[in-house]
CSV table of C-alpha atoms in Angstrom, one decimal:
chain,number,residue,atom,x,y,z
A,29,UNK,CA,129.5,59.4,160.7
A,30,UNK,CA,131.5,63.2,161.0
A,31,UNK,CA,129.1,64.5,159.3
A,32,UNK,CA,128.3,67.9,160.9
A,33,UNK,CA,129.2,71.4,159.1
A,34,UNK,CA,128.5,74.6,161.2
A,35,UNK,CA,128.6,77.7,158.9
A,36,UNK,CA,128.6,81.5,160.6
A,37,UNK,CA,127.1,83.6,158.5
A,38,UNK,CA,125.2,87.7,159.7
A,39,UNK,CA,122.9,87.5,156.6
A,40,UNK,CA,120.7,85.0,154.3
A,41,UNK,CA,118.5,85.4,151.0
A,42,UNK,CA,116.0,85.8,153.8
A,43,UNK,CA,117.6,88.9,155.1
A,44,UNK,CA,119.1,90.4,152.1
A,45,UNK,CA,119.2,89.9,148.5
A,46,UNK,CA,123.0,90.0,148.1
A,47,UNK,CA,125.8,88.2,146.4
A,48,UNK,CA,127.3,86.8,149.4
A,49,UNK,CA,123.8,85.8,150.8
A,50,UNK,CA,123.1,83.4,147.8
A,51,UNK,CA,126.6,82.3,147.9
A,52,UNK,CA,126.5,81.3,151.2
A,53,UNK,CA,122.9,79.4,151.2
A,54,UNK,CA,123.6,78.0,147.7
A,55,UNK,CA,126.8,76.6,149.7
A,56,UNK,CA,124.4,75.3,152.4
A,57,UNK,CA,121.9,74.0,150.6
A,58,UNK,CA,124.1,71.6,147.9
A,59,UNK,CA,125.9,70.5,151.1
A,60,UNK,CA,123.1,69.6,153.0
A,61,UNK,CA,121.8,67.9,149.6
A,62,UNK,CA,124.7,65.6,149.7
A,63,UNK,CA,124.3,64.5,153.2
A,64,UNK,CA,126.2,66.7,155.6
A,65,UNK,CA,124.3,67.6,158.3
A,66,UNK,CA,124.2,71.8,158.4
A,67,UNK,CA,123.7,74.4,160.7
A,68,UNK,CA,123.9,77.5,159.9
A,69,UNK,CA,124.4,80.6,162.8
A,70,UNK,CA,122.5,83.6,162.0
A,71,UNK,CA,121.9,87.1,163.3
A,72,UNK,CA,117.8,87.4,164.1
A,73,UNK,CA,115.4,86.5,161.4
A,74,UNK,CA,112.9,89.0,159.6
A,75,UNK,CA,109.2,87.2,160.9
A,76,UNK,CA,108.0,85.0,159.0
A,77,UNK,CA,111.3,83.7,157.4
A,78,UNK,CA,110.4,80.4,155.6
A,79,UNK,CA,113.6,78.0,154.3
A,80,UNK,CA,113.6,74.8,152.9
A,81,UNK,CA,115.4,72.0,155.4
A,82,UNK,CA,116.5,69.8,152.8
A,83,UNK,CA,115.0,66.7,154.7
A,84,UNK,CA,116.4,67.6,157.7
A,85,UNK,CA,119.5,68.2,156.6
A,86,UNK,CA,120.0,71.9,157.0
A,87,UNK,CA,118.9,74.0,160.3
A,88,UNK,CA,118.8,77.4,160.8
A,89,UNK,CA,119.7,79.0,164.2
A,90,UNK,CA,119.5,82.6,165.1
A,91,UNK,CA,121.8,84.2,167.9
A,92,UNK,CA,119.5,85.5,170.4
A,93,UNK,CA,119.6,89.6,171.3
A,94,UNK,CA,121.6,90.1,167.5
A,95,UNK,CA,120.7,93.0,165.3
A,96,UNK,CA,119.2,91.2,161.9
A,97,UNK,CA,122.2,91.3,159.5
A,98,UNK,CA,124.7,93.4,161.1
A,99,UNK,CA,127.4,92.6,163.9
A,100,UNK,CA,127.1,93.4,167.1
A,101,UNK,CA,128.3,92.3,170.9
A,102,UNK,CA,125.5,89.4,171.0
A,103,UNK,CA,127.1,87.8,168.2
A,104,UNK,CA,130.3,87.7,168.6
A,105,UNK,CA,129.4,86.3,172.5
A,106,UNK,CA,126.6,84.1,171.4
A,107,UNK,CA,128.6,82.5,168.0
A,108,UNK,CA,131.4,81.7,170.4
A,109,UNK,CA,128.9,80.0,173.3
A,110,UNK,CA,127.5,78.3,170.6
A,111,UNK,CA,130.7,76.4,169.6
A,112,UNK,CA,131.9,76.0,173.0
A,113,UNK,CA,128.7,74.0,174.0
A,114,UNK,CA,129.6,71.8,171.2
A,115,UNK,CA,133.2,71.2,172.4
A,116,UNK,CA,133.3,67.4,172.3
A,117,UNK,CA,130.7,66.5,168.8
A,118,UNK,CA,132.2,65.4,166.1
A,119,UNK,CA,132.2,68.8,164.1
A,120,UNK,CA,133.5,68.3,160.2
A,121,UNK,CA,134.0,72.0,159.6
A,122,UNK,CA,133.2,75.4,160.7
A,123,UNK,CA,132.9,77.9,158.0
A,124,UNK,CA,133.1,81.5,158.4
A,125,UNK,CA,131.5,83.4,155.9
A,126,UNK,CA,133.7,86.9,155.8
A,127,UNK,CA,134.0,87.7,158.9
A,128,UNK,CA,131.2,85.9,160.9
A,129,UNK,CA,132.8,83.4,162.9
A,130,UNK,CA,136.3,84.9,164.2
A,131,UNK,CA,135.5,85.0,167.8
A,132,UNK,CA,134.7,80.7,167.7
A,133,UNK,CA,138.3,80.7,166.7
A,134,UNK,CA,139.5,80.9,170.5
A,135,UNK,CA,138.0,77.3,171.0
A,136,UNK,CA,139.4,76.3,167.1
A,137,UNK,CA,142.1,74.0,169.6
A,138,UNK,CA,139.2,72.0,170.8
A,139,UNK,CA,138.1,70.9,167.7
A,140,UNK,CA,141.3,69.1,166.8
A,141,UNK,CA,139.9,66.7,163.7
A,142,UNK,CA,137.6,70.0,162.5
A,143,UNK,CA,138.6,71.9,159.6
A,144,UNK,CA,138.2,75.8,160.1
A,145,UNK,CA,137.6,77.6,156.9
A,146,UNK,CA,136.8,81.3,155.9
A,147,UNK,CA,135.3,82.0,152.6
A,148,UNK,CA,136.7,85.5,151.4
A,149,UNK,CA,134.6,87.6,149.5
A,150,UNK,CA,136.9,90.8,149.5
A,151,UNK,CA,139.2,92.4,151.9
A,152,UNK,CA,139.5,95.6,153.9
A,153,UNK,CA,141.8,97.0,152.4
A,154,UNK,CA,140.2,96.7,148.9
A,155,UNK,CA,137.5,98.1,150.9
A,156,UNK,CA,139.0,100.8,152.2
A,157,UNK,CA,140.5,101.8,148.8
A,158,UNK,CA,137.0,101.5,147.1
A,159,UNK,CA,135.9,104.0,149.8
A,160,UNK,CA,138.7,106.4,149.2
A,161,UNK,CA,138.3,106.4,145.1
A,162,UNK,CA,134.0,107.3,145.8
A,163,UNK,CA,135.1,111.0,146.7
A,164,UNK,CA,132.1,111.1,149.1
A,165,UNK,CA,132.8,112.1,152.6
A,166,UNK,CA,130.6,110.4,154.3
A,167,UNK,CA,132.3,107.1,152.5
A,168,UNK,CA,135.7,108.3,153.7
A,169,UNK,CA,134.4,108.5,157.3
A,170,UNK,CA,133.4,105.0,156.9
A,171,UNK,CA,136.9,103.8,155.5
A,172,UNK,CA,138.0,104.0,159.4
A,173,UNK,CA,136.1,101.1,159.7
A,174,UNK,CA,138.0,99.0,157.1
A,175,UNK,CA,141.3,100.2,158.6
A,176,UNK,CA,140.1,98.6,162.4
A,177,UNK,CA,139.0,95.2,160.4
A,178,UNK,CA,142.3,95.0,158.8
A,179,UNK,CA,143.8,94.6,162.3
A,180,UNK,CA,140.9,92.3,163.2
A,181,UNK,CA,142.2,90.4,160.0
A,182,UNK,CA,145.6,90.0,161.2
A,183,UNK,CA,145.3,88.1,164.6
A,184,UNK,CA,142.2,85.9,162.5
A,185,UNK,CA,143.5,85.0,159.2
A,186,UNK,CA,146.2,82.7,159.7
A,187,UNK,CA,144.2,80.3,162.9
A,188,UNK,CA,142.1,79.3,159.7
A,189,UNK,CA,143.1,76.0,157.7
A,190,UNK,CA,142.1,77.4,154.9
A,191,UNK,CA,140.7,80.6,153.5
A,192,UNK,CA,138.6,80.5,150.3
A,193,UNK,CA,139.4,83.4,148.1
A,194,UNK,CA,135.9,83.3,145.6
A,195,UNK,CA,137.0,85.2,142.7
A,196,UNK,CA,141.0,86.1,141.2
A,197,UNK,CA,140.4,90.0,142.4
A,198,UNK,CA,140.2,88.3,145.8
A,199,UNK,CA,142.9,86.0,145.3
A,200,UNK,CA,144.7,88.6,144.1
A,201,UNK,CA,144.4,91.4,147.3
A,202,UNK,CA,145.1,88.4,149.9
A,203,UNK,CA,148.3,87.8,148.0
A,204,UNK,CA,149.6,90.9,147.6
A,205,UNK,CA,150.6,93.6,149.9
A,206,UNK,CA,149.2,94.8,152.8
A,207,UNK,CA,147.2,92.0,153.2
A,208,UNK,CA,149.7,89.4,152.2
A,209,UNK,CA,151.4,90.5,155.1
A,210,UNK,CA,148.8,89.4,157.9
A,211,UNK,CA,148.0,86.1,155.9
A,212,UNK,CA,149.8,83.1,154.8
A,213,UNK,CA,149.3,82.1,151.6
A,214,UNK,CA,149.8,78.5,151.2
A,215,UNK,CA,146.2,78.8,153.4
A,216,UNK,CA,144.6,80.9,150.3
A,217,UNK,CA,142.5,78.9,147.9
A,218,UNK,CA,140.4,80.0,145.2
A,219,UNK,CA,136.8,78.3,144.3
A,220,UNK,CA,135.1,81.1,142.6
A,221,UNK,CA,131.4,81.5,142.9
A,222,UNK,CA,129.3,79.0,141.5
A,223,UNK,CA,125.9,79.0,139.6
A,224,UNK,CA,123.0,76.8,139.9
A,225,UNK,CA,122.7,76.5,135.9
A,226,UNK,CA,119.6,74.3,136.5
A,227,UNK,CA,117.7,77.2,138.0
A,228,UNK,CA,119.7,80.2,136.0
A,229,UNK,CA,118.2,79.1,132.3
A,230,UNK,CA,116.8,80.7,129.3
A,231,UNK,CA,113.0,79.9,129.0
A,232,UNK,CA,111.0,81.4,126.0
A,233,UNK,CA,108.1,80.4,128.4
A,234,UNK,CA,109.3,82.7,131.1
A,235,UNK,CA,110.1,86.0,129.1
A,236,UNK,CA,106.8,85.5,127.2
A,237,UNK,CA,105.0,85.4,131.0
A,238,UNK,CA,107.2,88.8,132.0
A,239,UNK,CA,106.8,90.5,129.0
A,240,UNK,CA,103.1,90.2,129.2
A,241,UNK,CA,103.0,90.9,133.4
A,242,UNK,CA,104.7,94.4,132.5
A,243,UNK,CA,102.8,94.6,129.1
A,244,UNK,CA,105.8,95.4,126.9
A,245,UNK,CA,105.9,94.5,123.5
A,246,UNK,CA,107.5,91.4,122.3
A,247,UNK,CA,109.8,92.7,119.9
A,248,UNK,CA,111.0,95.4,122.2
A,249,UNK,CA,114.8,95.6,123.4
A,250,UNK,CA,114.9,94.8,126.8
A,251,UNK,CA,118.3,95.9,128.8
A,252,UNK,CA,118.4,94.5,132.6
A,253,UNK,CA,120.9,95.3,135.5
A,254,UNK,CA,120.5,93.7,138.9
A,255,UNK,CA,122.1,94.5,142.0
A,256,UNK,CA,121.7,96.8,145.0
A,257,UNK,CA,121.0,100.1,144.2
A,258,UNK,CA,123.9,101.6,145.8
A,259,UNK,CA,125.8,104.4,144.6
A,260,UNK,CA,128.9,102.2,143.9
A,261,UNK,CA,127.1,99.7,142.2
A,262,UNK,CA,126.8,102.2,139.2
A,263,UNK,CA,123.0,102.6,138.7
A,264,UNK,CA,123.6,105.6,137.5
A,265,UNK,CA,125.9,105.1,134.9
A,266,UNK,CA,123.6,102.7,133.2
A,267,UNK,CA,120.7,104.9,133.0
A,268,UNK,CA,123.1,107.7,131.2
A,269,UNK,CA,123.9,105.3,128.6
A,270,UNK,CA,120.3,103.8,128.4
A,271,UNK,CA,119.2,107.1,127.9
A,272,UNK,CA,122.1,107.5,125.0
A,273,UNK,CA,120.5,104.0,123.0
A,274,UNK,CA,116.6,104.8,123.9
A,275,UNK,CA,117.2,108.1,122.0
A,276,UNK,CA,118.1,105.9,119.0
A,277,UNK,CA,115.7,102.9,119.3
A,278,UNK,CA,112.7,104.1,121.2
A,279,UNK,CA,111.1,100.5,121.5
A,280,UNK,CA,113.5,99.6,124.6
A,281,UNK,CA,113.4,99.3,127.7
A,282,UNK,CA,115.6,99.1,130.8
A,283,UNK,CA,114.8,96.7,133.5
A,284,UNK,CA,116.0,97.7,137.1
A,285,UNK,CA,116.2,94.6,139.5
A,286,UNK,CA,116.9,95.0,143.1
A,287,UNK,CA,116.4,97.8,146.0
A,288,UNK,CA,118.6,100.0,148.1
A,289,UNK,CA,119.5,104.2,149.2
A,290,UNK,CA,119.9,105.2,145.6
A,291,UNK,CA,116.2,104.1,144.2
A,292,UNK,CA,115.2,107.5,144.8
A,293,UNK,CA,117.7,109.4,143.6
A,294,UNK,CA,117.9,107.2,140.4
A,295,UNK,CA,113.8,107.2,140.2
A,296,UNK,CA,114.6,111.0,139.8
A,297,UNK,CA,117.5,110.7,137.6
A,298,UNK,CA,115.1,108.6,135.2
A,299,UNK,CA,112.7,111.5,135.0
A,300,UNK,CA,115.1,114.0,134.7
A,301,UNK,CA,116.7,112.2,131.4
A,302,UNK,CA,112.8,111.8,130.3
A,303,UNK,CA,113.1,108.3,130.0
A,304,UNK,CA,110.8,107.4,132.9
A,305,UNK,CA,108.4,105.4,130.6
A,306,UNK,CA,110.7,103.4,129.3
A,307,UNK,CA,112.6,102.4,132.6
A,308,UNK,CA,111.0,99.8,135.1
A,309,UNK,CA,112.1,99.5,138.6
A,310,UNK,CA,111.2,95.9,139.6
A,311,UNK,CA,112.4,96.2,143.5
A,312,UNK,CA,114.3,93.4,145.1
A,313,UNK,CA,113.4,90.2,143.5
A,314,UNK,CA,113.4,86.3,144.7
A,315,UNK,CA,115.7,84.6,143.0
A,316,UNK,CA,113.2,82.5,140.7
A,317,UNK,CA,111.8,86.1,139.9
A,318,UNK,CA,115.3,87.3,138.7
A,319,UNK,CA,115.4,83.9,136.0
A,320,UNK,CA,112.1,85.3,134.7
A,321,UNK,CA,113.2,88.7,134.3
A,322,UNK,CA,116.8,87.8,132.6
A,323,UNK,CA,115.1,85.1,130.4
A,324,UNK,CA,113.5,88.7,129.0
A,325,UNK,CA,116.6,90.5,128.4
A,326,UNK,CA,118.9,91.3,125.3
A,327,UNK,CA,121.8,92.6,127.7
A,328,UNK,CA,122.8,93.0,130.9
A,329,UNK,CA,124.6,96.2,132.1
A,330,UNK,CA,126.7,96.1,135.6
A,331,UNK,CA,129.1,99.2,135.6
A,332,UNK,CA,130.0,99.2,139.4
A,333,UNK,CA,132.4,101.3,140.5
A,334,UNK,CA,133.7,99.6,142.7
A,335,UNK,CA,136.5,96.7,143.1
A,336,UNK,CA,134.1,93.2,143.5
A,337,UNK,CA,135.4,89.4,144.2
A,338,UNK,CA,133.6,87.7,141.8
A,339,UNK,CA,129.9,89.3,140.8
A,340,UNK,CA,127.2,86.6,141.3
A,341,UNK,CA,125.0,89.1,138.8
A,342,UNK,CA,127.4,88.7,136.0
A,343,UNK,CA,127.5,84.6,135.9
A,344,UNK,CA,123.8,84.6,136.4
A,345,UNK,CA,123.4,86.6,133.0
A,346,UNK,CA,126.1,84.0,131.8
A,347,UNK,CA,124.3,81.2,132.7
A,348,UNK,CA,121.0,82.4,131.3
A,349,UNK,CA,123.4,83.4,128.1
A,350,UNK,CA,122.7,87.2,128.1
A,351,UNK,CA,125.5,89.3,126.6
A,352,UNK,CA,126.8,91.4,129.2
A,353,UNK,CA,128.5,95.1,128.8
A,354,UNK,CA,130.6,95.5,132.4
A,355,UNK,CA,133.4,98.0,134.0
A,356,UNK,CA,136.9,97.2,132.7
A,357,UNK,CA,138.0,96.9,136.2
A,358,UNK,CA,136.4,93.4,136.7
A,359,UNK,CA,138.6,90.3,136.6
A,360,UNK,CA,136.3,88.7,133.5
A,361,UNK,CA,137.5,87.4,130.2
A,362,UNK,CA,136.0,89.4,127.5
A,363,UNK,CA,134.4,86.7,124.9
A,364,UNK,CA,131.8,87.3,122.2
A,365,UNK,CA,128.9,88.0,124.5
A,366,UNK,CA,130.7,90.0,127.0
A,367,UNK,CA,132.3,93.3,126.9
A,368,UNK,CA,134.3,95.3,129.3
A,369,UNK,CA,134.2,99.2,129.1
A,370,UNK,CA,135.1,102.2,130.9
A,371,UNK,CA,132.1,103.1,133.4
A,372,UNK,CA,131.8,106.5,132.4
A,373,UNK,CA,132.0,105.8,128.5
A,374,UNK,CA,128.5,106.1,128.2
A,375,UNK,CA,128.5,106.5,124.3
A,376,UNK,CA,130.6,103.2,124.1
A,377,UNK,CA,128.2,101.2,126.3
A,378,UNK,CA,125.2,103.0,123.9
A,379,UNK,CA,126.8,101.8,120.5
A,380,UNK,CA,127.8,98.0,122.2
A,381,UNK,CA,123.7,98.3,122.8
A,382,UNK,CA,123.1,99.1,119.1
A,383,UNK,CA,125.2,96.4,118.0
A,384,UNK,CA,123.5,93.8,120.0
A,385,UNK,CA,120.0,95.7,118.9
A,386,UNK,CA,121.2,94.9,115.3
A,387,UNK,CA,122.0,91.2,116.2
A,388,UNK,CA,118.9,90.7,118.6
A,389,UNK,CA,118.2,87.0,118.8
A,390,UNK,CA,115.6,84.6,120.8
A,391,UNK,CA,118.6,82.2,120.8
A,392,UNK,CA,119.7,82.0,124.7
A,393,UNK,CA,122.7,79.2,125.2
A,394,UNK,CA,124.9,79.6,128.3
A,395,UNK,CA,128.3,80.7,128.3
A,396,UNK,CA,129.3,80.0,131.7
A,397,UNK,CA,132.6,78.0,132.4
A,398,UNK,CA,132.5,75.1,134.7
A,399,UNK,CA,134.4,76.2,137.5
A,400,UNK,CA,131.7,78.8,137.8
A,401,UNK,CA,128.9,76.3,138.0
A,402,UNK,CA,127.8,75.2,141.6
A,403,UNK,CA,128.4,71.6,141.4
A,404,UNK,CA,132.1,72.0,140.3
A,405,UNK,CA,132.2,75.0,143.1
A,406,UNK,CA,130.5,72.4,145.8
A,407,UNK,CA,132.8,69.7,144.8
A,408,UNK,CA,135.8,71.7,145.7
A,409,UNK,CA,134.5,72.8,149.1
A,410,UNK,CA,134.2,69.1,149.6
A,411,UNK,CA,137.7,68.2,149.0
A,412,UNK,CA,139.4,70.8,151.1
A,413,UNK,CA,136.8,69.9,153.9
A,414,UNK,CA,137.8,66.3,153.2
A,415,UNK,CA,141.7,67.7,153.1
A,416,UNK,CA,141.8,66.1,149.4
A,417,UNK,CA,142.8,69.3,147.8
């Protein structure tokens, strides 16, 4: 049976804690469940990295002489030996998560019955345009960057059968110029990111466990944000209108999950608004850590700054049927439970947390749609590996 899925991908969960590290093993992981037999290429692993094989079902291999989670001239050498020495298997797919596995597409003629697929999770010139709108030099030195990749982008794009686009801000930017000018679009597919809604649940039984482990009191307000604690991500933002709402209702507190450059300066930040007491940073968490924590909240902040594809945070909250209060700029519906606000409205974000305050329930019930859950996500990936789209 053509069975066999090779996914190229520099980072994992057991790397980094990121959006497009959980997409990518969720993606392995419910493939492997269903049969395929997966292996995944990798940049060095942290020691001691433990994974789950699904019965033998998903492998792990890490490029020798690679730089753990970064690109470098071992990777792009050792990726591309690695599919050469499998000219001749019976290969399903290759899938390239971002970038990862352009330089295997020199042998993509060799693989004649294999379907080649890239799984978008932004582009560089969003990239470089996020970059330009930080006003911070050193982030303007690092747009160069983007503007190489673009090029990089041009002679890769189109030798892909199909490139998954994982969110409409993503669709969008591949359709549209610059981009749409180095990419065909008939090739661009959207299957936006999907949830595991049987791990991401409310559970009074959880909250009541992390309420206790950070001794807060069970009728406080609890706000939560997770994500890296970059300066784009908008830490900083949250705290300023945390610090708005905790002047107001003093029994609340504001839950930071994740780790990253900016813990220091927004450790600091905390102190300086004398709030410190009432904000907890958690660090990076393990996914079944992050359930616990959400199963806590009342509301979820996320005003990034930056353009995103499709924020794995913000469906997590969803599915665990947290309102959420995030940046205008993100491609969401606004509904009952979620609100979209300017990121430096900090007044706006303090009264939406007064109105939820008012309204605080123990009554969690997802409002996720399907097409963000991960069997309806899976499913798709199936049919265009399959060619049944």
């Amino acid at each position: 049976m053509k069975n066999e899925i090779i996914i190229l991908t520099r980072s994992l969960p057991m790397h980094n804690i990121g959006g497009m590290e959980v997409v990518c093993w969720d993606l392995c992981c419910a493939l492997a469940n269903k049969g395929y037999q997966i292996t995944v290429l990798t940049t060095v692993l942290p020691e001691g990295a433990r994974y789950d094989n699904i019965h033998g079902h998903l492998k792990v291999v890490p490029i020798s002489n690679t730089i753990a989670g970064k690109y470098n001239k071992a990777w792009w050498v050792g990726t591309a030996e690695y599919l050469r020495s499998n000219m001749g298997k019976n290969i399903h797919a290759v899938i390239s998560i971002s970038a990862a596995g352009f330089s295997c597409l020199k042998y993509k003629n060799n693989f004649k019955n294999t379907k080649f697929i890239m799984q978008a999770h932004g582009t560089s010139y969003d990239e470089f345009v996020s970059k330009m709108k930080s006003f911070s030099l050193k982030k303007w030195c690092a747009s160069v960057k983007n503007i190489l990749w673009f090029f990089k982008d041009s002679f890769a794009y189109n030798k892909f059968d199909y490139i998954v686009a994982i969110g409409d801000s993503v669709e969008t930017s591949m359709k549209k110029a610059p981009t749409a000018r180095i990419v065909n679009a008939n090739k661009v597919i959207k299957i936006e990111n999907g949830i595991d809604t049987d791990l991401f649940k409310y559970s009074k039984a959880l909250k009541e466990r992390i309420l206790s482990k950070l001794d807060i009191d069970k009728d406080a307000f609890i706000v939560v944000s997770a994500s890296r604690l970059h300066l784009e991500k908008g830490v900083d933002n949250n705290l300023s209108a945390f610090k708005a709402f905790n002047n107001k209702v003093e029994n609340s507190y504001y839950l930071i999950c994740g780790d990253g450059p900016e813990r220091d300066n927004l450790e600091k930040l905390a102190r300086d608004f004398g709030i410190e007491q009432n904000v907890i940073f958690l660090g990076a968490l393990e996914r079944k850590e992050l359930v616990e924590v959400l199963s806590c909240a009342d509301a979820f902040l996320f005003l990034t700054k930056r353009v995103e594809g499709l924020p794995l945070n913000v469906l997590e909250a969803m599915s665990v049927g947290i309102p959420a209060i995030i940046s205008k700029h993100l491609t969401f519906a606004e509904s009952g439970k979620l609100k979209k606000v300017d990121t430096n409205n900090h007044s706006e974000v303090s009264n939406l947390l007064i109105t939820l305050f008012k309204s605080k329930s123990d009554i969690k019930e997802s409002y996720i749609e399907e097409r963000n859950t991960l069997t309806y996500a899976v499913d798709k990936y199936c049919q265009i590996i399959n060619d049944k789209h």
